[in-house]
mmCIF file with all atom_site columns, C-alpha atoms in Angstrom:
data_model
loop_
_atom_site.group_PDB
_atom_site.id
_atom_site.type_symbol
_atom_site.label_atom_id
_atom_site.label_alt_id
_atom_site.label_comp_id
_atom_site.label_asym_id
_atom_site.label_entity_id
_atom_site.label_seq_id
_atom_site.pdbx_PDB_ins_code
_atom_site.Cartn_x
_atom_site.Cartn_y
_atom_site.Cartn_z
_atom_site.occupancy
_atom_site.B_iso_or_equiv
_atom_site.pdbx_formal_charge
_atom_site.auth_seq_id
_atom_site.auth_comp_id
_atom_site.auth_asym_id
_atom_site.auth_atom_id
_atom_site.pdbx_PDB_model_num
ATOM 1   C CA . UNK A 1 1   ? -9.874  -9.740  -7.928  1.00 97.00 ? 1   UNK A CA 1
ATOM 2   C CA . UNK A 1 2   ? -9.691  -5.977  -8.112  1.00 98.00 ? 2   UNK A CA 1
ATOM 3   C CA . UNK A 1 3   ? -7.917  -4.013  -5.407  1.00 98.00 ? 3   UNK A CA 1
ATOM 4   C CA . UNK A 1 4   ? -6.449  -0.677  -4.414  1.00 98.00 ? 4   UNK A CA 1
ATOM 5   C CA . UNK A 1 5   ? -3.541  -0.231  -2.045  1.00 98.00 ? 5   UNK A CA 1
ATOM 6   C CA . UNK A 1 6   ? -1.378  2.231   -0.218  1.00 98.00 ? 6   UNK A CA 1
ATOM 7   C CA . UNK A 1 7   ? 2.329   1.393   -0.198  1.00 98.00 ? 7   UNK A CA 1
ATOM 8   C CA . UNK A 1 8   ? 4.906   2.917   2.107   1.00 98.00 ? 8   UNK A CA 1
ATOM 9   C CA . UNK A 1 9   ? 8.461   1.978   1.266   1.00 98.00 ? 9   UNK A CA 1
ATOM 10  C CA . UNK A 1 10  ? 11.238  1.731   3.852   1.00 98.00 ? 10  UNK A CA 1
ATOM 11  C CA . UNK A 1 11  ? 14.957  1.017   4.105   1.00 98.00 ? 11  UNK A CA 1
ATOM 12  C CA . UNK A 1 12  ? 14.295  -2.717  3.638   1.00 97.00 ? 12  UNK A CA 1
ATOM 13  C CA . UNK A 1 13  ? 12.310  -2.248  0.427   1.00 98.00 ? 13  UNK A CA 1
ATOM 14  C CA . UNK A 1 14  ? 13.793  -3.786  -2.709  1.00 96.00 ? 14  UNK A CA 1
ATOM 15  C CA . UNK A 1 15  ? 13.635  -0.484  -4.617  1.00 96.00 ? 15  UNK A CA 1
ATOM 16  C CA . UNK A 1 16  ? 14.380  2.588   -2.549  1.00 94.00 ? 16  UNK A CA 1
ATOM 17  C CA . UNK A 1 17  ? 12.865  5.247   -4.796  1.00 95.00 ? 17  UNK A CA 1
ATOM 18  C CA . UNK A 1 18  ? 9.359   6.317   -5.724  1.00 97.00 ? 18  UNK A CA 1
ATOM 19  C CA . UNK A 1 19  ? 7.470   9.119   -7.417  1.00 95.00 ? 19  UNK A CA 1
ATOM 20  C CA . UNK A 1 20  ? 7.355   10.826  -3.997  1.00 94.00 ? 20  UNK A CA 1
ATOM 21  C CA . UNK A 1 21  ? 11.051  10.294  -3.238  1.00 96.00 ? 21  UNK A CA 1
ATOM 22  C CA . UNK A 1 22  ? 12.954  10.085  -6.513  1.00 95.00 ? 22  UNK A CA 1
ATOM 23  C CA . UNK A 1 23  ? 16.368  9.622   -4.892  1.00 97.00 ? 23  UNK A CA 1
ATOM 24  C CA . UNK A 1 24  ? 15.179  7.472   -1.997  1.00 96.00 ? 24  UNK A CA 1
ATOM 25  C CA . UNK A 1 25  ? 16.377  9.825   0.738   1.00 97.00 ? 25  UNK A CA 1
ATOM 26  C CA . UNK A 1 26  ? 13.221  9.552   2.883   1.00 96.00 ? 26  UNK A CA 1
ATOM 27  C CA . UNK A 1 27  ? 12.723  5.875   2.068   1.00 97.00 ? 27  UNK A CA 1
ATOM 28  C CA . UNK A 1 28  ? 16.307  4.945   3.043   1.00 97.00 ? 28  UNK A CA 1
ATOM 29  C CA . UNK A 1 29  ? 15.893  6.777   6.366   1.00 97.00 ? 29  UNK A CA 1
ATOM 30  C CA . UNK A 1 30  ? 12.576  5.071   7.226   1.00 98.00 ? 30  UNK A CA 1
ATOM 31  C CA . UNK A 1 31  ? 12.518  1.824   9.217   1.00 98.00 ? 31  UNK A CA 1
ATOM 32  C CA . UNK A 1 32  ? 9.930   -0.861  8.587   1.00 98.00 ? 32  UNK A CA 1
ATOM 33  C CA . UNK A 1 33  ? 8.360   -0.121  11.980  1.00 98.00 ? 33  UNK A CA 1
ATOM 34  C CA . UNK A 1 34  ? 8.100   3.610   11.223  1.00 98.00 ? 34  UNK A CA 1
ATOM 35  C CA . UNK A 1 35  ? 6.458   2.866   7.859   1.00 98.00 ? 35  UNK A CA 1
ATOM 36  C CA . UNK A 1 36  ? 4.020   0.427   9.482   1.00 98.00 ? 36  UNK A CA 1
ATOM 37  C CA . UNK A 1 37  ? 3.139   2.933   12.232  1.00 98.00 ? 37  UNK A CA 1
ATOM 38  C CA . UNK A 1 38  ? 2.433   5.624   9.631   1.00 97.00 ? 38  UNK A CA 1
ATOM 39  C CA . UNK A 1 39  ? 0.301   3.215   7.631   1.00 97.00 ? 39  UNK A CA 1
ATOM 40  C CA . UNK A 1 40  ? -1.593  2.077   10.743  1.00 97.00 ? 40  UNK A CA 1
ATOM 41  C CA . UNK A 1 41  ? -2.543  5.717   11.462  1.00 98.00 ? 41  UNK A CA 1
ATOM 42  C CA . UNK A 1 42  ? -3.698  6.160   7.862   1.00 97.00 ? 42  UNK A CA 1
ATOM 43  C CA . UNK A 1 43  ? -5.740  2.955   8.075   1.00 98.00 ? 43  UNK A CA 1
ATOM 44  C CA . UNK A 1 44  ? -7.358  4.084   11.330  1.00 98.00 ? 44  UNK A CA 1
ATOM 45  C CA . UNK A 1 45  ? -8.314  7.426   9.729   1.00 98.00 ? 45  UNK A CA 1
ATOM 46  C CA . UNK A 1 46  ? -9.882  5.627   6.746   1.00 98.00 ? 46  UNK A CA 1
ATOM 47  C CA . UNK A 1 47  ? -11.808 3.133   8.879   1.00 96.00 ? 47  UNK A CA 1
ATOM 48  C CA . UNK A 1 48  ? -13.073 5.907   11.184  1.00 97.00 ? 48  UNK A CA 1
ATOM 49  C CA . UNK A 1 49  ? -14.223 7.981   8.212   1.00 97.00 ? 49  UNK A CA 1
ATOM 50  C CA . UNK A 1 50  ? -11.728 10.838  8.789   1.00 98.00 ? 50  UNK A CA 1
ATOM 51  C CA . UNK A 1 51  ? -10.121 10.091  5.429   1.00 97.00 ? 51  UNK A CA 1
ATOM 52  C CA . UNK A 1 52  ? -11.042 8.368   2.161   1.00 98.00 ? 52  UNK A CA 1
ATOM 53  C CA . UNK A 1 53  ? -8.895  5.523   0.839   1.00 98.00 ? 53  UNK A CA 1
ATOM 54  C CA . UNK A 1 54  ? -8.387  6.982   -2.649  1.00 98.00 ? 54  UNK A CA 1
ATOM 55  C CA . UNK A 1 55  ? -7.526  10.446  -1.320  1.00 98.00 ? 55  UNK A CA 1
ATOM 56  C CA . UNK A 1 56  ? -4.994  9.024   1.154   1.00 98.00 ? 56  UNK A CA 1
ATOM 57  C CA . UNK A 1 57  ? -3.488  6.799   -1.547  1.00 98.00 ? 57  UNK A CA 1
ATOM 58  C CA . UNK A 1 58  ? -3.016  9.691   -3.954  1.00 98.00 ? 58  UNK A CA 1
ATOM 59  C CA . UNK A 1 59  ? -1.221  11.746  -1.297  1.00 96.00 ? 59  UNK A CA 1
ATOM 60  C CA . UNK A 1 60  ? 0.793   9.123   0.557   1.00 96.00 ? 60  UNK A CA 1
ATOM 61  C CA . UNK A 1 61  ? 1.372   5.932   -1.462  1.00 98.00 ? 61  UNK A CA 1
ATOM 62  C CA . UNK A 1 62  ? 4.857   5.320   -2.835  1.00 98.00 ? 62  UNK A CA 1
ATOM 63  C CA . UNK A 1 63  ? 3.337   3.292   -5.699  1.00 97.00 ? 63  UNK A CA 1
ATOM 64  C CA . UNK A 1 64  ? 2.694   4.878   -9.088  1.00 96.00 ? 64  UNK A CA 1
ATOM 65  C CA . UNK A 1 65  ? -0.922  3.696   -8.665  1.00 98.00 ? 65  UNK A CA 1
ATOM 66  C CA . UNK A 1 66  ? -1.281  6.749   -6.363  1.00 97.00 ? 66  UNK A CA 1
ATOM 67  C CA . UNK A 1 67  ? -2.303  8.786   -9.407  1.00 97.00 ? 67  UNK A CA 1
ATOM 68  C CA . UNK A 1 68  ? -5.326  6.439   -9.705  1.00 98.00 ? 68  UNK A CA 1
ATOM 69  C CA . UNK A 1 69  ? -6.193  6.619   -6.001  1.00 98.00 ? 69  UNK A CA 1
ATOM 70  C CA . UNK A 1 70  ? -4.272  3.393   -5.397  1.00 98.00 ? 70  UNK A CA 1
ATOM 71  C CA . UNK A 1 71  ? -6.298  1.368   -7.939  1.00 98.00 ? 71  UNK A CA 1
ATOM 72  C CA . UNK A 1 72  ? -4.340  -1.606  -9.277  1.00 98.00 ? 72  UNK A CA 1
ATOM 73  C CA . UNK A 1 73  ? -7.135  -2.841  -11.518 1.00 97.00 ? 73  UNK A CA 1
ATOM 74  C CA . UNK A 1 74  ? -7.880  -6.545  -11.744 1.00 97.00 ? 74  UNK A CA 1
ATOM 75  C CA . UNK A 1 75  ? -5.313  -9.280  -11.287 1.00 97.00 ? 75  UNK A CA 1
ATOM 76  C CA . UNK A 1 76  ? -5.236  -13.041 -10.991 1.00 95.00 ? 76  UNK A CA 1
ATOM 77  C CA . UNK A 1 77  ? -3.256  -15.563 -9.015  1.00 95.00 ? 77  UNK A CA 1
ATOM 78  C CA . UNK A 1 78  ? 0.486   -15.390 -9.569  1.00 95.00 ? 78  UNK A CA 1
ATOM 79  C CA . UNK A 1 79  ? 0.532   -11.739 -10.699 1.00 96.00 ? 79  UNK A CA 1
ATOM 80  C CA . UNK A 1 80  ? 1.376   -10.106 -7.364  1.00 96.00 ? 80  UNK A CA 1
ATOM 81  C CA . UNK A 1 81  ? 3.840   -10.907 -4.608  1.00 96.00 ? 81  UNK A CA 1
ATOM 82  C CA . UNK A 1 82  ? 2.474   -13.852 -2.600  1.00 97.00 ? 82  UNK A CA 1
ATOM 83  C CA . UNK A 1 83  ? 1.664   -12.029 0.676   1.00 97.00 ? 83  UNK A CA 1
ATOM 84  C CA . UNK A 1 84  ? -0.148  -9.311  -1.303  1.00 98.00 ? 84  UNK A CA 1
ATOM 85  C CA . UNK A 1 85  ? -2.050  -11.866 -3.366  1.00 97.00 ? 85  UNK A CA 1
ATOM 86  C CA . UNK A 1 86  ? -3.057  -13.918 -0.320  1.00 97.00 ? 86  UNK A CA 1
ATOM 87  C CA . UNK A 1 87  ? -4.295  -10.819 1.515   1.00 97.00 ? 87  UNK A CA 1
ATOM 88  C CA . UNK A 1 88  ? -6.215  -9.529  -1.520  1.00 97.00 ? 88  UNK A CA 1
ATOM 89  C CA . UNK A 1 89  ? -7.990  -12.832 -2.110  1.00 97.00 ? 89  UNK A CA 1
ATOM 90  C CA . UNK A 1 90  ? -8.741  -13.150 1.615   1.00 97.00 ? 90  UNK A CA 1
ATOM 91  C CA . UNK A 1 91  ? -10.669 -9.863  1.771   1.00 98.00 ? 91  UNK A CA 1
ATOM 92  C CA . UNK A 1 92  ? -14.346 -9.281  1.056   1.00 98.00 ? 92  UNK A CA 1
ATOM 93  C CA . UNK A 1 93  ? -15.232 -6.500  -1.381  1.00 98.00 ? 93  UNK A CA 1
ATOM 94  C CA . UNK A 1 94  ? -14.956 -3.187  0.499   1.00 96.00 ? 94  UNK A CA 1
ATOM 95  C CA . UNK A 1 95  ? -12.818 -4.652  3.277   1.00 97.00 ? 95  UNK A CA 1
ATOM 96  C CA . UNK A 1 96  ? -9.424  -3.146  4.173   1.00 98.00 ? 96  UNK A CA 1
ATOM 97  C CA . UNK A 1 97  ? -6.507  -5.357  5.194   1.00 98.00 ? 97  UNK A CA 1
ATOM 98  C CA . UNK A 1 98  ? -4.235  -4.983  8.159   1.00 97.00 ? 98  UNK A CA 1
ATOM 99  C CA . UNK A 1 99  ? -0.571  -4.153  7.415   1.00 98.00 ? 99  UNK A CA 1
ATOM 100 C CA . UNK A 1 100 ? 0.862   -6.474  4.746   1.00 98.00 ? 100 UNK A CA 1
ATOM 101 C CA . UNK A 1 101 ? 4.633   -6.877  4.294   1.00 98.00 ? 101 UNK A CA 1
ATOM 102 C CA . UNK A 1 102 ? 6.154   -7.554  0.874   1.00 98.00 ? 102 UNK A CA 1
ATOM 103 C CA . UNK A 1 103 ? 9.573   -6.994  -0.695  1.00 97.00 ? 103 UNK A CA 1
ATOM 104 C CA . UNK A 1 104 ? 8.218   -3.652  -1.928  1.00 97.00 ? 104 UNK A CA 1
ATOM 105 C CA . UNK A 1 105 ? 7.365   -2.308  1.550   1.00 98.00 ? 105 UNK A CA 1
ATOM 106 C CA . UNK A 1 106 ? 4.274   -2.220  3.757   1.00 98.00 ? 106 UNK A CA 1
ATOM 107 C CA . UNK A 1 107 ? 0.764   -1.987  2.340   1.00 98.00 ? 107 UNK A CA 1
ATOM 108 C CA . UNK A 1 108 ? -2.857  -1.745  3.241   1.00 98.00 ? 108 UNK A CA 1
ATOM 109 C CA . UNK A 1 109 ? -5.164  -3.200  0.632   1.00 98.00 ? 109 UNK A CA 1
ATOM 110 C CA . UNK A 1 110 ? -8.820  -2.548  -0.095  1.00 98.00 ? 110 UNK A CA 1
ATOM 111 C CA . UNK A 1 111 ? -10.546 -5.145  -2.227  1.00 98.00 ? 111 UNK A CA 1
ATOM 112 C CA . UNK A 1 112 ? -12.796 -3.362  -4.702  1.00 97.00 ? 112 UNK A CA 1
ATOM 113 C CA . UNK A 1 113 ? -14.031 -6.244  -6.840  1.00 96.00 ? 113 UNK A CA 1
#
């Protein structure tokens, strides 16, 4: 499959730093519920047409894929964390997931291929 995502890290994330928060100050102060609420608002804006997925990803995602609009390229089974993989394979092309929890943080995923 091919997918893009937006990741928001939180205090429970396995790595508490990102390109947006090099020292993890914001990430360490963010609860999982706060991260999920922020991501839910972003998802709602994308679905309603107020925002575009790639633009939101490049501004907000804690993943280095932000510089590619969240694009992760193609991947097969066993290459991503299980909840992420299951969600990605369960989507139709163009569909956006609900909030997905992994050890990295909370995500929304858009299957692109």
